[in-house]
Amino acid sequence: MSAHPANYSAIVRGAGPTGSLAALAMARAGWQVTLYDPSDAAALVGRRRAYALTHSSCKLLQRLDLWDAMAPHCHPFDRLELRDLGSRSQTAFAVPDAVGWIVEHQALQKELLEACNHHPGVQLSLGQEASIAPDRDQLTVIAEGGRSPSRLDLGIGFSGFRYRQGCLTALVQLDRHCSPTTAWELFCPEGPLAVLPLGEGRTQVVWSAPQQRCEQRTNLSDEAFLEQLNTALPSEVNAIGLHDQPAWFPVEWRIASRLGRGNTLLCGESAHRCHPVGGQGLNLCWRDVETLARLASDPHCDVRSLVRRYSRRRWLDLLGVLLATDFLVRLFSNRNRLLLILRRLAISLLNYSAPLRRRSLNLATYGPKGILLTTGWQQLNNQPS
Ligand SMILES: Cc1cc2nc3c(=O)[nH]c(=O)nc-3n(C[C@H](O)[C@H](O)[C@H](O)COP(=O)(O)OP(=O)(O)OC[C@H]3O[C@@H](n4cnc5c(N)ncnc54)[C@H](O)[C@@H]3O)c2cc1C
C-alpha cells in the first residue's frame, strides 16, 4: 500500500482484532495512529476463542505483510463438510490449498499487538484511562466491540435483536482417526454446530443452541459434556477430552443506523453483529478494515469524505452477510416439513453443481460481490488487490 503524502493522524478506539488491524493498515498507509484500549495487553491477548479466517482475510493480511508472521498459527482446512441433520442430507466443499484457516485468538492478537508495537506510525495506549482529545481534523475509528460506549455518545442507534440461541465454545481433543484438515458445519434442529480443526486433534467447537441449554452444558462435568457433544457429532468425529472450560455468549443480530458521523467512523462489531453460523463475524469486521485501508491510502481523500465514502461502500456487504446468516439460521434451525424438503433440494443441487458450490463458497468468502465471481479459487487467490 502506498504511503499517504498528507501525514494524517487518527485515533483508533479499541485494540481488539479489528482495531489493531485497522491501526496497522492506516499506519502502513502513512497515517500517524494512536491505538487506545482500556484493557492492557495481557487482558487483550488472554481472551479464549478461535476464529475461522476466509481467503478475504488472508489476502488482507498478505497485503499488510502480516501473513508470514501469522501463517504458522493458522491451521488450514481443505474440506468443509456440511450436514443437515433435519433433512438427512449433506454436501462437501473441497479446495486443494485451503477452504479457510482456523486461528486461536491469543496467537492472532499477540502478533497484531507486536506488529503495532514495532510500527513507528502506531502509538499504543493500553490499559489506562483515555487522555486523548481528538482535534477537528483527526479521524476517529471506533472499534470498541458490540457494547461500544462511543457509539452511544455519538447518538448512533444499534438496531436488531437477540437470538433465542446462544453460542457455546469449547476447545476439545478429537481422537486420532478424525481428519485434521476437515471442518464441519452441522445444522442441528436446535442450532448450528461448527467443528474447527486447530492441528494435532485440538478442535474448537462452536455450538449454538437455546440459551438455557448452553448454560446447562457449561455446568456439566467433562464426561457428561463430552457425551452430549458426541451425540451431536457425526460418527466420524469423536471428542475424547476437553482442553478448557466450555463458555457461552449471547448471539445478536445488530447493525448501526449509520457507519459514520463527521470525522468518526464505526468499524467491526461496533457497527454490526451477526450469528456465528458460517464463521462470518471477524471476516466481516476485517472487510471493514480493508475498505478503510484502501480509502486511507488515497491521497485525494480528506477525513470527512473518507468517512462518507467508507459508509457508502460498506452497506451492501454488511446487509448481505447479516441477512444471509439470519436466513441460514431460520432455514435450518427448525423441523418445518416444507422447509425440510426445500433444504434437501438445495443440498442436492449443491451436490450436483460444482459451479453452484463455488459461488456459495465465494459468497461466504467475499460477501455479496463473491456471487458475481465465476473464477476458480486459484484465480481468486491471484486476483490483483
Ligand atoms: C465471549 C465471546 C466469545 C466469542 N467467541 C468467538 C469464537 O469462538 N469464534 C469467533 O469467530 N468469534 C467469537 N466471538 C466473536 C468475536 O469475538 C468478534 O467477532 C470479534 O472479537 C470482533 O472484534 P472487534 O475487534 O470488532 O471487537 P472486540 O474483540 O470486542 O474488541 C473491542 C475492543 O474495544 C475495547 N473497548 C471497549 N470499550 C472501549 C472504549 N470506551 N474505548 C476504547 N476501547 C474500548 C475492548 O476492551 C476490546 O478490546 C466471541 C465473542 C464473545 C463476546
Coordinates of C-alpha atoms and ligand atoms in Angstrom, one line a residue:
M1 CA 0.0 0.0 0.0
S2 CA 1.3 3.5 -0.8
A3 CA 2.2 6.0 1.8
H4 CA -0.2 8.9 2.4
P5 CA 1.5 12.1 1.5
A6 CA -0.6 14.3 3.8
N7 CA 0.6 12.6 7.0
Y8 CA -2.8 12.5 8.5
S9 CA -3.4 11.4 12.1
A10 CA -6.1 9.1 13.6
I11 CA -7.2 7.7 16.9
V12 CA -8.4 4.1 16.9
R13 CA -10.5 3.3 19.9
G14 CA -10.5 -0.4 20.7
A15 CA -7.4 -2.7 20.2
G16 CA -9.3 -6.0 19.6
P17 CA -8.6 -7.8 16.3
T18 CA -10.4 -5.1 14.3
G19 CA -8.9 -2.1 16.0
S20 CA -5.3 -3.3 16.0
L21 CA -5.5 -4.4 12.3
A22 CA -7.1 -1.0 11.4
A23 CA -4.3 0.9 13.2
L24 CA -1.7 -1.1 11.3
A25 CA -3.4 -0.7 8.0
M26 CA -3.6 3.1 8.4
A27 CA 0.0 3.4 9.7
R28 CA 1.2 1.5 6.6
A29 CA -0.7 4.0 4.5
G30 CA 1.3 6.8 6.1
W31 CA -1.0 7.9 8.9
Q32 CA 0.1 8.6 12.5
V33 CA -2.2 6.5 14.6
T34 CA -2.9 6.3 18.4
L35 CA -4.4 3.0 19.3
Y36 CA -6.2 3.1 22.6
D37 CA -7.9 0.4 24.7
P38 CA -8.8 0.4 28.5
S39 CA -7.6 -3.2 28.7
D40 CA -3.9 -3.9 28.9
A41 CA -2.0 -6.2 26.6
A42 CA -2.3 -9.3 28.8
A43 CA -6.1 -8.9 29.0
L44 CA -6.4 -8.3 25.3
V45 CA -4.4 -11.4 24.4
G46 CA -5.9 -13.6 27.1
R47 CA -9.4 -13.9 25.6
R48 CA -10.2 -17.5 24.8
R49 CA -11.7 -18.1 21.4
A50 CA -10.8 -19.1 17.9
Y51 CA -11.7 -17.7 14.5
A52 CA -12.3 -19.2 11.1
L53 CA -10.5 -16.9 8.6
T54 CA -11.5 -16.8 4.9
H55 CA -9.4 -16.0 1.9
S56 CA -10.6 -12.4 2.1
S57 CA -8.9 -12.1 5.5
C58 CA -5.9 -14.0 4.3
K59 CA -5.4 -11.6 1.4
L60 CA -5.7 -8.6 3.6
L61 CA -3.0 -10.0 6.0
Q62 CA -0.8 -10.6 2.9
R63 CA -1.3 -7.1 1.6
L64 CA -0.3 -5.7 5.0
D65 CA 2.8 -8.0 5.1
L66 CA 1.4 -9.8 8.2
W67 CA 0.7 -13.2 6.7
D68 CA 4.2 -14.6 7.2
A69 CA 4.1 -13.9 10.9
M70 CA 0.5 -15.1 11.2
A71 CA 0.7 -18.2 8.9
P72 CA 2.4 -20.5 11.5
H73 CA -0.6 -20.0 13.8
C74 CA -3.2 -20.5 11.1
H75 CA -4.4 -24.1 10.6
P76 CA -5.6 -24.6 7.0
F77 CA -8.6 -26.9 6.3
D78 CA -9.1 -28.1 2.8
R79 CA -12.5 -29.7 3.2
L80 CA -15.7 -28.3 4.7
E81 CA -18.4 -31.0 5.4
L82 CA -21.9 -29.5 5.6
R83 CA -24.6 -31.8 7.1
D84 CA -28.2 -31.1 7.7
L85 CA -29.3 -33.5 10.4
G86 CA -33.0 -32.5 9.9
S87 CA -33.3 -33.4 6.3
R88 CA -30.5 -36.0 6.5
S89 CA -28.7 -34.6 3.6
Q90 CA -25.1 -33.5 3.2
T91 CA -22.5 -31.9 0.9
A92 CA -18.9 -31.0 1.0
F93 CA -16.7 -28.2 -0.2
A94 CA -13.1 -29.1 -1.1
V95 CA -10.4 -26.7 -2.1
P96 CA -6.8 -28.0 -2.7
D97 CA -4.9 -25.2 -0.9
A98 CA -7.4 -24.2 1.8
V99 CA -11.1 -23.5 2.2
G100 CA -10.0 -21.3 5.1
W101 CA -7.8 -21.3 8.3
I102 CA -8.5 -21.6 12.0
V103 CA -6.5 -19.4 14.3
E104 CA -6.7 -19.0 18.1
H105 CA -7.3 -15.5 19.4
Q106 CA -4.2 -15.5 21.7
A107 CA -1.7 -16.0 18.8
L108 CA -3.5 -13.7 16.5
Q109 CA -3.9 -10.8 19.0
K110 CA -0.3 -11.2 20.1
E111 CA 1.0 -10.9 16.6
L112 CA -1.2 -7.9 15.9
L113 CA -0.1 -6.0 19.0
E114 CA 3.6 -6.9 18.4
A115 CA 3.3 -5.5 14.8
C116 CA 1.7 -2.4 16.2
N117 CA 4.4 -2.0 18.8
H118 CA 7.1 -2.2 16.1
H119 CA 5.5 0.2 13.6
P120 CA 6.7 3.7 14.0
G121 CA 3.4 5.1 12.9
V122 CA 1.4 3.5 15.8
Q123 CA 1.4 4.8 19.3
L124 CA 0.0 2.2 21.7
S125 CA -2.0 3.4 24.7
L126 CA -3.3 0.3 26.5
G127 CA -4.6 -0.3 30.0
Q128 CA -5.1 3.3 31.1
E129 CA -7.8 6.0 31.2
A130 CA -8.3 7.8 27.9
S131 CA -6.5 11.1 27.9
I132 CA -6.9 11.6 24.2
A133 CA -8.9 14.6 22.9
P134 CA -9.3 14.3 19.2
D135 CA -8.7 17.5 17.2
R136 CA -11.0 18.8 14.5
D137 CA -9.1 17.3 11.6
Q138 CA -8.3 14.0 13.1
L139 CA -10.1 10.8 12.1
T140 CA -11.5 8.7 14.9
V141 CA -12.1 5.0 14.3
I142 CA -14.4 3.3 16.8
A143 CA -13.6 -0.4 17.1
E144 CA -14.9 -0.9 20.7
G145 CA -17.0 -4.1 20.0
G146 CA -20.7 -4.6 20.3
R147 CA -21.1 -2.6 23.6
S148 CA -19.3 0.5 22.2
P149 CA -19.8 3.5 24.6
S150 CA -18.6 5.9 21.9
R151 CA -21.3 4.8 19.5
L152 CA -23.8 5.6 22.3
D153 CA -22.2 9.0 22.9
L154 CA -22.5 9.8 19.2
G155 CA -26.2 9.0 19.4
I156 CA -25.9 6.3 16.7
G157 CA -28.6 3.6 17.1
F158 CA -27.8 -0.1 17.0
S159 CA -30.9 -1.9 15.9
G160 CA -31.6 -5.6 15.8
F161 CA -32.5 -8.4 18.2
R162 CA -31.0 -11.0 20.4
Y163 CA -31.4 -14.6 19.2
R164 CA -33.0 -17.2 21.5
Q165 CA -29.9 -19.2 20.7
G166 CA -26.7 -18.7 22.5
C167 CA -23.3 -19.9 21.4
L168 CA -21.2 -22.2 23.4
T169 CA -17.5 -22.5 22.6
A170 CA -15.1 -25.2 23.8
L171 CA -11.6 -26.4 22.9
V172 CA -11.8 -30.2 22.6
Q173 CA -9.5 -33.1 21.7
L174 CA -10.6 -35.4 18.9
D175 CA -9.3 -38.9 18.6
R176 CA -6.5 -39.6 16.1
H177 CA -8.9 -41.1 13.5
C178 CA -10.5 -37.7 12.7
S179 CA -9.2 -35.9 9.7
P180 CA -7.0 -33.0 10.8
T181 CA -7.9 -30.8 7.8
T182 CA -11.6 -31.2 7.7
A183 CA -14.0 -28.7 9.2
W184 CA -17.7 -29.4 9.8
E185 CA -20.8 -27.2 9.8
L186 CA -23.7 -29.4 11.2
F187 CA -27.2 -28.0 11.1
C188 CA -28.9 -29.5 14.1
P189 CA -32.6 -28.5 14.8
E190 CA -31.5 -26.7 18.0
G191 CA -28.9 -24.6 16.1
P192 CA -25.7 -24.9 14.0
L193 CA -22.6 -26.7 15.4
A194 CA -19.2 -26.0 13.9
V195 CA -16.1 -28.1 14.4
L196 CA -12.9 -26.2 13.6
P197 CA -9.6 -28.1 13.4
L198 CA -6.6 -26.5 15.1
G199 CA -4.0 -29.2 14.5
E200 CA -3.0 -32.3 16.4
G201 CA -6.6 -33.2 17.1
R202 CA -7.2 -29.9 19.0
T203 CA -10.5 -28.5 17.8
Q204 CA -12.7 -25.5 18.5
V205 CA -16.3 -26.4 18.8
V206 CA -18.9 -23.5 18.3
W207 CA -22.2 -24.9 19.4
S208 CA -25.4 -22.9 19.0
A209 CA -28.5 -23.9 21.0
P210 CA -31.2 -22.3 23.1
Q211 CA -29.5 -20.2 25.8
Q212 CA -30.8 -22.3 28.7
R213 CA -29.3 -25.4 27.1
C214 CA -25.9 -23.6 26.6
E215 CA -25.9 -22.6 30.2
Q216 CA -26.7 -26.2 31.4
R217 CA -24.0 -27.6 29.2
T218 CA -21.3 -25.2 30.6
N219 CA -22.2 -26.6 34.1
L220 CA -21.8 -30.3 33.1
S221 CA -18.9 -32.4 34.2
D222 CA -16.3 -33.0 31.5
E223 CA -17.5 -36.6 30.9
A224 CA -21.2 -35.6 30.6
F225 CA -20.3 -32.7 28.3
L226 CA -18.3 -34.9 26.0
E227 CA -21.1 -37.5 26.0
Q228 CA -23.6 -34.8 24.9
L229 CA -21.2 -33.4 22.3
N230 CA -20.5 -36.9 20.8
T231 CA -24.2 -37.5 20.5
A232 CA -24.5 -34.3 18.3
L233 CA -21.3 -35.0 16.3
P234 CA -21.2 -37.3 13.2
S235 CA -20.0 -40.8 13.7
E236 CA -16.6 -40.0 12.1
V237 CA -15.8 -37.4 14.7
N238 CA -15.2 -38.4 18.3
A239 CA -14.3 -36.0 21.1
I240 CA -12.2 -37.6 23.8
G241 CA -11.1 -34.7 26.0
L242 CA -11.6 -31.1 27.0
H243 CA -8.8 -28.5 26.9
D244 CA -10.7 -25.7 28.6
Q245 CA -13.9 -25.0 30.4
P246 CA -16.8 -24.5 27.9
A247 CA -18.2 -21.0 27.9
W248 CA -21.2 -19.4 26.2
F249 CA -22.2 -16.0 25.0
P250 CA -25.4 -14.5 23.7
V251 CA -25.8 -14.1 20.0
E252 CA -27.2 -10.9 18.4
W253 CA -28.2 -9.6 15.0
R254 CA -27.5 -5.8 15.1
I255 CA -26.5 -3.1 12.7
A256 CA -25.7 0.6 13.4
S257 CA -28.1 3.1 11.9
R258 CA -25.1 4.9 10.3
L259 CA -21.5 4.0 9.9
G260 CA -20.0 7.4 10.4
R261 CA -20.7 11.0 11.6
G262 CA -18.4 13.9 10.9
N263 CA -14.8 12.6 11.2
T264 CA -15.7 9.5 13.2
L265 CA -16.5 6.1 11.7
L266 CA -17.6 2.7 13.2
C267 CA -15.6 -0.4 12.4
G268 CA -16.1 -4.1 13.3
E269 CA -18.5 -5.2 15.9
S270 CA -19.1 -1.6 17.0
A271 CA -21.1 -1.4 13.7
H272 CA -22.6 -4.9 13.3
R273 CA -23.0 -8.2 15.0
C274 CA -24.2 -11.4 13.4
H275 CA -24.9 -15.1 14.2
P276 CA -21.6 -17.2 14.2
V277 CA -23.0 -19.6 11.5
G278 CA -20.6 -19.8 8.6
G279 CA -17.8 -18.1 10.6
Q280 CA -18.6 -14.7 9.2
G281 CA -18.0 -12.4 12.2
L282 CA -14.3 -11.5 12.2
N283 CA -14.0 -11.7 8.4
L284 CA -16.8 -9.2 8.0
C285 CA -15.0 -6.9 10.6
W286 CA -11.8 -7.2 8.6
R287 CA -13.5 -6.3 5.3
D288 CA -14.4 -3.0 7.1
V289 CA -10.7 -2.6 7.7
E290 CA -9.9 -3.5 4.1
T291 CA -12.2 -0.7 2.9
L292 CA -10.8 1.7 5.4
A293 CA -7.2 0.8 4.3
R294 CA -8.0 1.5 0.7
L295 CA -9.5 4.9 1.4
A296 CA -6.7 5.8 3.8
S297 CA -4.2 5.3 1.1
D298 CA -6.0 7.6 -1.3
P299 CA -4.1 11.0 -1.2
H300 CA -7.1 12.9 -2.6
C301 CA -9.4 11.8 0.2
D302 CA -9.8 14.2 3.2
V303 CA -11.0 12.9 6.5
R304 CA -14.7 13.8 6.1
S305 CA -15.0 12.4 2.6
L306 CA -13.2 9.3 3.8
V307 CA -15.9 8.8 6.4
R308 CA -18.7 9.4 3.8
R309 CA -17.1 7.0 1.2
Y310 CA -16.5 4.3 3.8
S311 CA -20.1 4.5 4.9
R312 CA -21.4 4.2 1.4
R313 CA -19.1 1.3 0.4
R314 CA -19.8 -0.9 3.4
W315 CA -23.6 -1.2 3.3
L316 CA -24.0 -3.8 0.6
D317 CA -21.5 -6.3 2.2
L318 CA -22.8 -5.7 5.7
L319 CA -26.5 -6.1 4.9
G320 CA -25.8 -9.0 2.5
V321 CA -23.9 -11.0 5.2
L322 CA -26.3 -10.1 8.0
L323 CA -29.3 -11.1 6.1
A324 CA -27.7 -14.3 4.7
T325 CA -26.6 -15.5 8.1
D326 CA -30.0 -14.8 9.6
F327 CA -31.7 -16.6 6.7
L328 CA -29.5 -19.7 7.2
V329 CA -30.3 -19.8 10.9
R330 CA -34.0 -19.5 10.4
L331 CA -34.0 -22.0 7.5
F332 CA -32.1 -24.7 9.3
S333 CA -33.0 -24.4 13.0
N334 CA -36.4 -26.0 12.7
R335 CA -38.3 -29.1 11.7
N336 CA -40.9 -27.5 9.4
R337 CA -41.7 -30.2 6.8
L338 CA -41.9 -27.9 3.8
L339 CA -38.5 -26.4 4.8
L340 CA -37.1 -29.8 5.2
I341 CA -38.0 -30.6 1.6
L342 CA -36.5 -27.3 0.4
R343 CA -33.3 -27.9 2.4
R344 CA -32.9 -31.4 0.9
L345 CA -33.5 -29.9 -2.6
A346 CA -31.0 -27.1 -2.0
I347 CA -28.3 -29.5 -0.7
S348 CA -28.9 -31.9 -3.7
L349 CA -28.4 -29.0 -6.0
L350 CA -25.1 -28.1 -4.3
N351 CA -24.0 -31.8 -4.7
Y352 CA -24.9 -31.8 -8.3
S353 CA -23.4 -28.5 -9.4
A354 CA -19.7 -27.6 -8.8
P355 CA -20.3 -24.0 -10.1
L356 CA -23.0 -23.5 -7.5
R357 CA -20.7 -24.8 -4.8
R358 CA -18.0 -22.5 -5.9
R359 CA -20.4 -19.5 -5.9
S360 CA -21.7 -20.4 -2.5
L361 CA -18.1 -20.5 -1.1
N362 CA -17.3 -17.2 -2.9
L363 CA -20.3 -15.7 -1.1
A364 CA -19.1 -17.0 2.2
T365 CA -15.6 -15.7 1.5
Y366 CA -16.1 -12.3 -0.2
G367 CA -19.6 -11.4 0.7
P368 CA -22.3 -10.4 -1.9
K369 CA -19.6 -9.4 -4.5
G370 CA -18.4 -13.1 -4.3
I371 CA -21.5 -14.3 -6.1
L372 CA -20.5 -12.5 -9.2
L373 CA -17.1 -14.1 -9.3
T374 CA -17.1 -17.0 -11.7
T375 CA -13.4 -17.7 -11.4
G376 CA -11.9 -20.7 -9.6
W377 CA -10.1 -20.5 -6.3
Q378 CA -6.6 -20.4 -7.8
Q379 CA -7.6 -17.4 -9.9
L380 CA -9.3 -15.8 -6.9
N381 CA -6.2 -16.0 -4.9
N382 CA -4.2 -14.4 -7.6
Q383 CA -6.5 -11.5 -8.2
P384 CA -4.7 -8.2 -8.1
S385 CA -5.6 -6.4 -4.8
Ligands
LIG1 C1 -17.5 -14.3 24.8 C2 -17.3 -14.2 23.3 C3 -16.7 -15.4 22.7 C4 -16.6 -15.3 21.3 N1 -16.1 -16.5 20.7 C5 -15.9 -16.5 19.3 C6 -15.4 -17.6 18.7 O1 -15.1 -18.7 19.3 N2 -15.2 -17.6 17.3 C7 -15.5 -16.4 16.6 O2 -15.3 -16.4 15.4 N3 -16.0 -15.3 17.2 C8 -16.2 -15.3 18.6 N4 -16.7 -14.2 19.1 C9 -17.0 -13.0 18.3 C10 -15.7 -12.3 18.1 O3 -15.0 -12.2 19.3 C11 -15.9 -11.0 17.4 O4 -16.3 -11.2 16.1 C12 -14.6 -10.2 17.4 O5 -14.0 -10.1 18.6 C13 -14.9 -8.7 16.9 O6 -13.7 -8.0 17.0 P1 -13.7 -6.4 17.4 O7 -12.3 -6.0 17.4 O8 -14.6 -5.7 16.4 O9 -14.4 -6.3 18.8 P2 -13.8 -6.8 20.2 O10 -12.9 -8.0 20.0 O11 -15.0 -6.9 21.1 O12 -12.8 -5.7 20.7 C14 -13.3 -4.4 21.1 C15 -12.2 -3.8 22.0 O13 -12.7 -2.5 22.3 C16 -12.3 -2.2 23.7 N5 -13.1 -1.2 24.2 C17 -14.3 -1.3 24.9 N6 -14.7 0.0 25.2 C18 -13.8 0.9 24.8 C19 -13.6 2.3 24.9 N7 -14.5 3.0 25.5 N8 -12.5 2.9 24.4 C20 -11.6 2.1 23.8 N9 -11.7 0.8 23.6 C21 -12.7 0.1 24.2 C22 -12.4 -3.6 24.4 O14 -11.6 -3.6 25.5 C23 -12.0 -4.5 23.3 O15 -10.6 -4.8 23.4 C24 -16.9 -14.2 20.5 C25 -17.4 -13.1 21.2 C26 -17.6 -13.1 22.5 C27 -18.2 -11.9 23.2

